Coordinates of C-alpha atoms in Angstrom, one line a residue:
X248 CA -40.1 -168.3 -42.8
X249 CA -43.5 -167.1 -44.2
X250 CA -45.8 -164.8 -42.3
X251 CA -49.6 -164.2 -42.7
X252 CA -51.0 -161.2 -44.2
X253 CA -52.0 -159.9 -40.0
X254 CA -48.6 -160.4 -39.5
X255 CA -46.7 -159.0 -42.3
X256 CA -49.0 -155.6 -41.8
X257 CA -48.4 -155.3 -37.7
X258 CA -44.5 -155.2 -38.8
X259 CA -45.2 -152.4 -41.4
X260 CA -47.2 -150.9 -38.8
X261 CA -44.3 -150.7 -36.5
X262 CA -42.4 -149.1 -39.2
X263 CA -44.5 -146.4 -39.2
X264 CA -45.9 -148.2 -43.0
X265 CA -49.3 -146.7 -43.0
X266 CA -51.6 -150.6 -43.5
X267 CA -55.7 -150.9 -43.8
X268 CA -56.4 -151.9 -40.7
X269 CA -58.1 -155.3 -38.8
X270 CA -58.0 -158.0 -36.5
X271 CA -57.3 -161.5 -36.7
X272 CA -60.2 -164.2 -35.7
X273 CA -60.3 -167.6 -35.1
X274 CA -64.2 -168.0 -35.4
X275 CA -67.3 -166.6 -36.3
X276 CA -68.7 -164.8 -33.1
X277 CA -64.8 -163.6 -32.6
X278 CA -65.0 -162.2 -36.4
X279 CA -68.2 -160.5 -35.5
X280 CA -66.9 -158.8 -32.5
X281 CA -63.7 -157.5 -34.2
X282 CA -65.8 -156.1 -37.2
X283 CA -67.6 -154.0 -34.6
X284 CA -64.2 -152.5 -33.4
X285 CA -63.3 -152.0 -36.5
X286 CA -66.5 -149.8 -37.1
X287 CA -65.9 -147.8 -33.4
X288 CA -62.5 -147.1 -34.7
X289 CA -62.7 -146.0 -38.4
X290 CA -66.2 -145.7 -39.3
X291 CA -66.2 -148.7 -41.7
X292 CA -69.9 -150.2 -41.8
X293 CA -68.5 -152.5 -44.5
X294 CA -65.8 -155.1 -44.1
X295 CA -63.4 -157.4 -46.1
X296 CA -62.8 -160.7 -44.7
X297 CA -59.4 -162.5 -45.5
X298 CA -58.9 -165.7 -44.9
X299 CA -55.0 -166.4 -43.6
X300 CA -53.0 -168.7 -45.5
X301 CA -49.6 -168.9 -46.6
X302 CA -50.2 -168.7 -50.3
X303 CA -51.2 -166.0 -53.0
X304 CA -54.6 -166.3 -55.3
X305 CA -57.1 -166.0 -52.0
X306 CA -59.5 -163.9 -53.6
X307 CA -59.9 -166.5 -56.9
X308 CA -60.3 -169.6 -54.5
X309 CA -63.1 -167.3 -52.4
X310 CA -60.8 -166.9 -49.5
X311 CA -61.1 -163.4 -49.8
X312 CA -65.1 -161.5 -49.6
X313 CA -66.6 -158.1 -48.7
X314 CA -69.3 -158.1 -45.7
X315 CA -72.1 -155.3 -46.0
X316 CA -73.5 -155.5 -42.9
X317 CA -72.3 -157.7 -39.4
X318 CA -75.0 -160.3 -40.8
X319 CA -72.3 -161.3 -43.6
X320 CA -69.8 -160.6 -41.8
X321 CA -70.9 -164.1 -40.0
X322 CA -71.8 -165.6 -42.9
X323 CA -68.5 -165.3 -45.1
X324 CA -66.5 -166.3 -41.4
X325 CA -68.5 -169.7 -41.5
X326 CA -67.5 -170.2 -44.8
X327 CA -64.3 -169.6 -45.3
X328 CA -63.1 -170.8 -41.6
X329 CA -62.4 -174.3 -41.6
X330 CA -62.6 -174.4 -44.9
X331 CA -59.7 -176.1 -48.0
X332 CA -58.8 -173.1 -49.8
X333 CA -57.6 -173.8 -53.3
X334 CA -55.3 -171.2 -54.9
X335 CA -52.8 -171.2 -57.8
X336 CA -50.0 -171.3 -54.9
X337 CA -51.5 -173.8 -52.8
X338 CA -51.2 -178.1 -53.2
X339 CA -53.8 -179.5 -54.9
X340 CA -55.7 -180.1 -52.2
X341 CA -55.6 -176.4 -50.9
X342 CA -54.8 -175.1 -47.1
X343 CA -57.3 -175.7 -44.6
X344 CA -58.1 -171.9 -43.2
X345 CA -58.0 -171.7 -39.2
X346 CA -58.3 -167.8 -39.1
X347 CA -59.4 -164.5 -41.2
X348 CA -58.8 -161.1 -41.1
X349 CA -61.7 -158.9 -40.5
X350 CA -60.7 -155.6 -42.4
X351 CA -62.1 -151.8 -42.6
X352 CA -63.5 -151.4 -46.1
X353 CA -60.8 -148.7 -48.1
X354 CA -62.2 -148.6 -51.4
X355 CA -64.5 -145.5 -50.0
X356 CA -65.8 -142.5 -52.0
X357 CA -64.2 -139.6 -52.6
X358 CA -62.4 -136.8 -54.1
X359 CA -60.3 -138.6 -56.3
X360 CA -60.3 -142.1 -57.7
X361 CA -58.9 -144.9 -56.1
X362 CA -55.9 -146.4 -58.0
X363 CA -53.7 -149.8 -57.0
X364 CA -50.4 -150.2 -57.6
X365 CA -47.5 -153.2 -56.9
X366 CA -44.8 -152.9 -54.7
X367 CA -42.2 -155.6 -53.4
X368 CA -38.4 -154.8 -51.7
X369 CA -36.1 -158.3 -52.3
X370 CA -32.6 -158.9 -52.8
X371 CA -31.2 -158.9 -56.3
X372 CA -28.6 -161.8 -55.9
X373 CA -26.8 -160.8 -59.1
X374 CA -25.9 -157.3 -58.1
X375 CA -25.4 -158.2 -54.3
X376 CA -27.7 -155.2 -53.4
X377 CA -31.5 -154.7 -52.5
X378 CA -34.3 -154.1 -54.7
X379 CA -37.6 -151.9 -54.8
X380 CA -40.0 -154.1 -57.7
X381 CA -43.0 -151.9 -58.8
X382 CA -45.9 -151.2 -61.2
X383 CA -48.4 -149.1 -62.0
X384 CA -50.1 -152.1 -62.6
X385 CA -51.6 -153.4 -58.8
X386 CA -54.1 -156.4 -57.9
X387 CA -53.3 -158.4 -60.9
X388 CA -50.9 -161.2 -61.0
X389 CA -47.2 -159.8 -61.3
X390 CA -46.0 -162.6 -63.3
X391 CA -48.7 -161.9 -65.8
X392 CA -47.6 -158.1 -66.0
X393 CA -44.0 -159.1 -66.5
X394 CA -44.9 -161.4 -69.5
X395 CA -48.1 -159.3 -71.4
X396 CA -46.5 -155.8 -70.5
X397 CA -43.0 -155.7 -69.2
X398 CA -42.2 -152.1 -69.7
X399 CA -44.9 -151.2 -67.1
X400 CA -42.6 -153.1 -64.5
X401 CA -39.9 -150.9 -62.7
X402 CA -36.8 -151.4 -60.1
X403 CA -35.5 -149.6 -58.0
X404 CA -31.5 -151.1 -56.8
X405 CA -30.2 -149.8 -53.6
X406 CA -26.9 -149.2 -52.5
X407 CA -26.4 -151.5 -49.4
X408 CA -23.4 -148.9 -48.1
X409 CA -25.8 -145.5 -48.4
X410 CA -29.2 -146.8 -48.2
X411 CA -32.2 -145.8 -49.7
X412 CA -32.0 -142.4 -50.9
X413 CA -34.9 -139.5 -50.9
X414 CA -34.3 -139.1 -54.6
X415 CA -35.3 -143.1 -55.5
X416 CA -38.5 -143.0 -52.9
X417 CA -39.5 -139.5 -55.2
X418 CA -38.6 -140.9 -58.7
X419 CA -40.7 -144.3 -57.7
X420 CA -43.4 -142.1 -56.8
X421 CA -43.2 -139.8 -60.2
X422 CA -43.0 -143.1 -62.3
X423 CA -46.4 -144.5 -60.3
X424 CA -48.1 -140.9 -62.2
X425 CA -48.4 -139.1 -58.3
X426 CA -48.7 -136.1 -57.8
X427 CA -49.7 -133.6 -55.1
X428 CA -50.5 -134.9 -51.4
X429 CA -50.4 -138.6 -52.6
X430 CA -46.8 -137.9 -54.1
X431 CA -45.4 -137.1 -50.9
X432 CA -47.7 -140.1 -49.0
X433 CA -45.9 -142.3 -51.4
X434 CA -42.5 -141.2 -50.9
X435 CA -43.1 -141.6 -46.8
X436 CA -44.7 -145.1 -47.9
X437 CA -41.7 -146.4 -49.7
X438 CA -39.3 -145.4 -47.5
X439 CA -41.2 -146.7 -44.2
X440 CA -41.6 -149.9 -46.8
X441 CA -37.9 -150.2 -46.9
X442 CA -37.3 -149.5 -43.1
X443 CA -39.9 -152.3 -42.3
X444 CA -37.7 -154.8 -44.9
X445 CA -33.8 -154.1 -43.5
X446 CA -35.3 -154.2 -39.9
X447 CA -37.3 -157.4 -40.0
X448 CA -34.4 -158.8 -41.4
X449 CA -37.1 -160.0 -44.2
X450 CA -36.1 -161.6 -47.6
X451 CA -39.2 -160.5 -49.6
X452 CA -41.7 -157.5 -48.6
X453 CA -44.8 -158.4 -51.3
X454 CA -47.3 -155.4 -51.4
X455 CA -50.4 -156.3 -53.7
X456 CA -51.9 -153.8 -54.1
X457 CA -50.7 -150.3 -52.1
X458 CA -54.0 -148.2 -52.6
X459 CA -54.1 -144.4 -53.6
X460 CA -57.4 -144.0 -51.7
X461 CA -60.0 -141.4 -52.7
X462 CA -58.6 -138.7 -50.5
X463 CA -54.9 -139.0 -51.7
X464 CA -53.5 -141.6 -48.7
X465 CA -51.4 -144.5 -49.9
X466 CA -51.5 -147.6 -47.7
X467 CA -50.8 -151.5 -47.5
X468 CA -54.0 -153.8 -48.6
X469 CA -52.1 -156.9 -48.6
X470 CA -48.9 -157.9 -47.1
X471 CA -46.7 -161.0 -48.2
X472 CA -43.3 -161.4 -46.0
X473 CA -40.8 -163.9 -46.1
X474 CA -37.8 -163.8 -43.2
X475 CA -34.3 -164.7 -43.8
X476 CA -34.3 -168.3 -41.4
X477 CA -30.6 -167.2 -40.9
X478 CA -31.6 -164.1 -38.8
X479 CA -34.1 -165.3 -36.7
X480 CA -31.6 -165.4 -34.0
X481 CA -31.8 -161.8 -33.3
X482 CA -35.3 -161.5 -34.2
X483 CA -36.8 -163.3 -31.4
X484 CA -40.5 -161.8 -31.4
X485 CA -40.7 -162.7 -35.2
X486 CA -39.7 -166.4 -34.6
X487 CA -42.2 -166.8 -32.4
X488 CA -44.6 -165.5 -35.0
X489 CA -43.8 -169.3 -37.2
X490 CA -47.4 -171.3 -37.7
X491 CA -46.3 -175.3 -38.4
X492 CA -49.9 -175.4 -39.5
X493 CA -48.8 -173.9 -42.5
X494 CA -45.9 -175.7 -43.4
X495 CA -44.8 -179.5 -44.7
X496 CA -45.2 -182.0 -41.5
X497 CA -42.1 -183.8 -42.9
X498 CA -40.0 -180.7 -43.3
X499 CA -41.1 -179.5 -39.7
X500 CA -40.2 -182.6 -38.5
X501 CA -36.9 -182.9 -39.9
X502 CA -36.1 -179.3 -39.2
X503 CA -36.2 -180.0 -35.5
X504 CA -33.9 -183.3 -35.9
X505 CA -31.5 -180.7 -37.5
X506 CA -31.6 -182.3 -41.0
X507 CA -32.1 -179.7 -44.1
X508 CA -35.1 -181.3 -46.2
X509 CA -37.3 -180.2 -48.5
X510 CA -40.1 -182.2 -50.3
X511 CA -40.7 -182.6 -53.5
X512 CA -42.6 -184.1 -56.1
X513 CA -40.5 -187.2 -57.0
X514 CA -40.2 -190.8 -56.6
X515 CA -36.7 -191.4 -55.7
X516 CA -35.4 -190.2 -52.2
X517 CA -32.2 -188.6 -51.6
X518 CA -29.8 -188.5 -48.5
X519 CA -26.4 -186.3 -49.3
X520 CA -24.1 -184.7 -47.3
X521 CA -23.5 -181.1 -48.6
X522 CA -26.1 -178.7 -50.6
X523 CA -23.6 -179.1 -53.4
X524 CA -23.6 -182.5 -54.2
X525 CA -27.4 -182.9 -53.4
X526 CA -28.3 -180.4 -56.6
X527 CA -25.7 -182.5 -58.2
X528 CA -27.6 -186.0 -57.2
X529 CA -30.8 -184.4 -57.7
X530 CA -29.6 -183.7 -61.2
X531 CA -28.3 -186.9 -61.8
X532 CA -31.6 -188.8 -60.9
X533 CA -33.6 -186.3 -63.9
X534 CA -31.2 -187.3 -66.1
X535 CA -31.6 -190.8 -65.2
X536 CA -35.1 -189.8 -66.6
X537 CA -36.9 -190.0 -62.9
X538 CA -37.8 -187.2 -60.8
X539 CA -35.9 -186.9 -56.9
X540 CA -39.0 -186.8 -54.1
X541 CA -36.6 -184.6 -51.6
X542 CA -33.7 -182.3 -50.8
X543 CA -32.6 -184.0 -48.2
X544 CA -28.9 -182.7 -46.9
X545 CA -27.5 -184.7 -43.6
X546 CA -24.8 -182.9 -42.9
X547 CA -21.2 -184.0 -42.1
X548 CA -22.2 -186.5 -39.6
X549 CA -23.9 -189.2 -41.0
X550 CA -24.1 -192.0 -37.8
X551 CA -26.5 -194.6 -37.6
X552 CA -28.6 -192.1 -35.7
X553 CA -29.0 -190.0 -38.1
X554 CA -29.1 -192.0 -41.0
X555 CA -31.9 -194.0 -39.6
X556 CA -33.3 -190.8 -39.0
X557 CA -32.9 -189.5 -42.4
X558 CA -34.6 -192.6 -43.4
X559 CA -37.8 -192.8 -41.5
X560 CA -38.0 -189.2 -42.6
X561 CA -37.8 -190.1 -46.1
X562 CA -40.3 -193.0 -45.8
X563 CA -43.0 -191.2 -44.5
X564 CA -43.3 -189.3 -48.6
X565 CA -45.8 -192.5 -49.9
X566 CA -44.7 -191.6 -53.5
X567 CA -40.4 -192.6 -52.7
X568 CA -39.6 -196.1 -54.4
X569 CA -36.1 -195.9 -54.0
X570 CA -33.5 -194.3 -52.1
X571 CA -30.3 -193.0 -53.2
X572 CA -27.5 -192.2 -50.8
X573 CA -24.9 -190.5 -52.1
X574 CA -21.9 -189.5 -49.4
X575 CA -18.6 -188.3 -50.2
X576 CA -16.2 -189.0 -47.1
X577 CA -14.0 -186.0 -46.0
X578 CA -15.0 -184.9 -43.1
X579 CA -16.9 -188.2 -42.2
X580 CA -15.4 -191.4 -43.3
X581 CA -16.9 -193.5 -46.0
X582 CA -16.6 -196.8 -43.3
X583 CA -18.3 -195.1 -40.8
X584 CA -21.2 -193.9 -42.7
X585 CA -21.3 -197.6 -44.6
X586 CA -21.9 -199.0 -40.9
X587 CA -24.3 -196.5 -40.3
X588 CA -26.3 -197.6 -43.1
X589 CA -26.5 -200.8 -42.6
X590 CA -27.1 -200.7 -38.8
X591 CA -30.1 -198.5 -39.6
X592 CA -31.3 -201.1 -42.1
X593 CA -31.0 -203.7 -39.3
X594 CA -32.6 -201.5 -36.9
X595 CA -35.7 -200.7 -38.8
X596 CA -36.2 -204.5 -40.0
X597 CA -39.4 -204.5 -42.7
X598 CA -40.0 -200.8 -42.7
X599 CA -37.3 -200.4 -46.0
X600 CA -39.6 -201.9 -48.3
X601 CA -37.9 -200.0 -51.5
X602 CA -34.4 -200.1 -53.1
X603 CA -31.8 -198.9 -51.4
X604 CA -28.6 -197.6 -53.9
X605 CA -25.7 -196.1 -52.0
X606 CA -22.5 -194.3 -53.7
X607 CA -19.9 -193.2 -51.3
X608 CA -16.5 -191.8 -52.2
X609 CA -13.6 -190.4 -50.4
X610 CA -11.8 -191.5 -47.2
X611 CA -12.0 -195.4 -46.5
X612 CA -14.4 -195.6 -49.9
X613 CA -13.3 -198.9 -50.5
X614 CA -13.3 -200.3 -47.2
X615 CA -16.8 -199.0 -47.0
X616 CA -18.4 -200.5 -50.2
X617 CA -16.6 -204.2 -48.7
X618 CA -18.9 -203.6 -46.1
X619 CA -22.2 -203.3 -47.7
X620 CA -21.4 -205.7 -50.1
X621 CA -20.5 -208.4 -47.6
X622 CA -23.7 -206.8 -45.1
X623 CA -26.2 -209.3 -45.9
X624 CA -28.7 -206.5 -46.4
X625 CA -30.2 -206.1 -49.7
X626 CA -28.4 -202.9 -50.6
X627 CA -26.5 -202.1 -53.9
X628 CA -23.8 -200.1 -53.8
X629 CA -21.9 -198.0 -56.3
X630 CA -18.7 -196.1 -57.6
X631 CA -19.1 -193.8 -60.0
X632 CA -21.8 -191.1 -60.4
X633 CA -23.4 -192.9 -63.7
X634 CA -23.1 -196.1 -62.0
X635 CA -25.3 -194.8 -59.1
X636 CA -28.0 -193.6 -61.6
X637 CA -27.9 -197.0 -63.6
X638 CA -28.7 -199.0 -60.3
X639 CA -31.4 -196.1 -59.5
X640 CA -33.1 -197.3 -63.4
X641 CA -32.6 -200.6 -63.2
X642 CA -34.4 -200.9 -59.5
X643 CA -37.1 -198.6 -60.6
X644 CA -37.8 -200.6 -63.9

């Protein structure tokens, strides 16, 4: 589950991480009021207005701007709230901005130059360990840094049995070229950041940039946070932070009815039981020269009602030109799935206007094929994997 920047900073602050202070606003009037509050609390006369959407690269799309007075706070907020913000991480049409974060200016003059760093905490799945990735090149696209100057990216792996060790936090501060008060503050920052990551059951905490201020304080200027959906049952407060306006509406609907659905860019809808078979089916579609329109796992109970619900969700995507149903009958019998497909087709009438190819293997697969072939419905049946792919190809040719 993705969080907004202001929500991520709330989690960070609750674990002792110093953050760029700010308040969220839903309209320009609120933004001005929050700016006045920040000035009273911090003395900052300038304010940063940040669009709150689930995407990076907001500054490049005009979603992050500096306001030097209250008039500019109002003007910039009016421009950003309601706009369709397009960044490298949004769909082509962009994402509508519903709120902004009004934050303090932390790039104030002082005894030393400011420095920006990159830091993230994530899971290294290959080694089964958490990992802190960091770089001296903060404020930039980390992908670009990895491509052009990979030697400037460092990693620190953490043994889950013992957690982050003090020497590791000190090594990070040393590799970032810090000394004195900034070194000590970075050691505290790293420890608190890792504590926030573990304590919130996150799968990613990305801070870009981490700032060394002109008076040698270390703080998080940004916060990209992704929480592990599987752990939300024990993170009730964080689960309430979910903003479904930022999510694909079809995926939201599928989740509400218990279907595992991920929207993709192709033209062949998939209905499969089991994640492994779903991935193999998507590979099959690509091998046939087409692109899958979705990942959809109906699970072990593919009865008529569930199949009909899956049909309706798949067909909400206007790009779908054919549907491939690929079910392995283990827990669920193939003949029950076949009957479910036929009943769903009858119930939906003319709603289904694309070819449907059904491949069933496993328990009672022969009976299932007879059911479909004798149903009188325009449903194509297949036995082998390749046969199903050939029928998809023929249907779309």
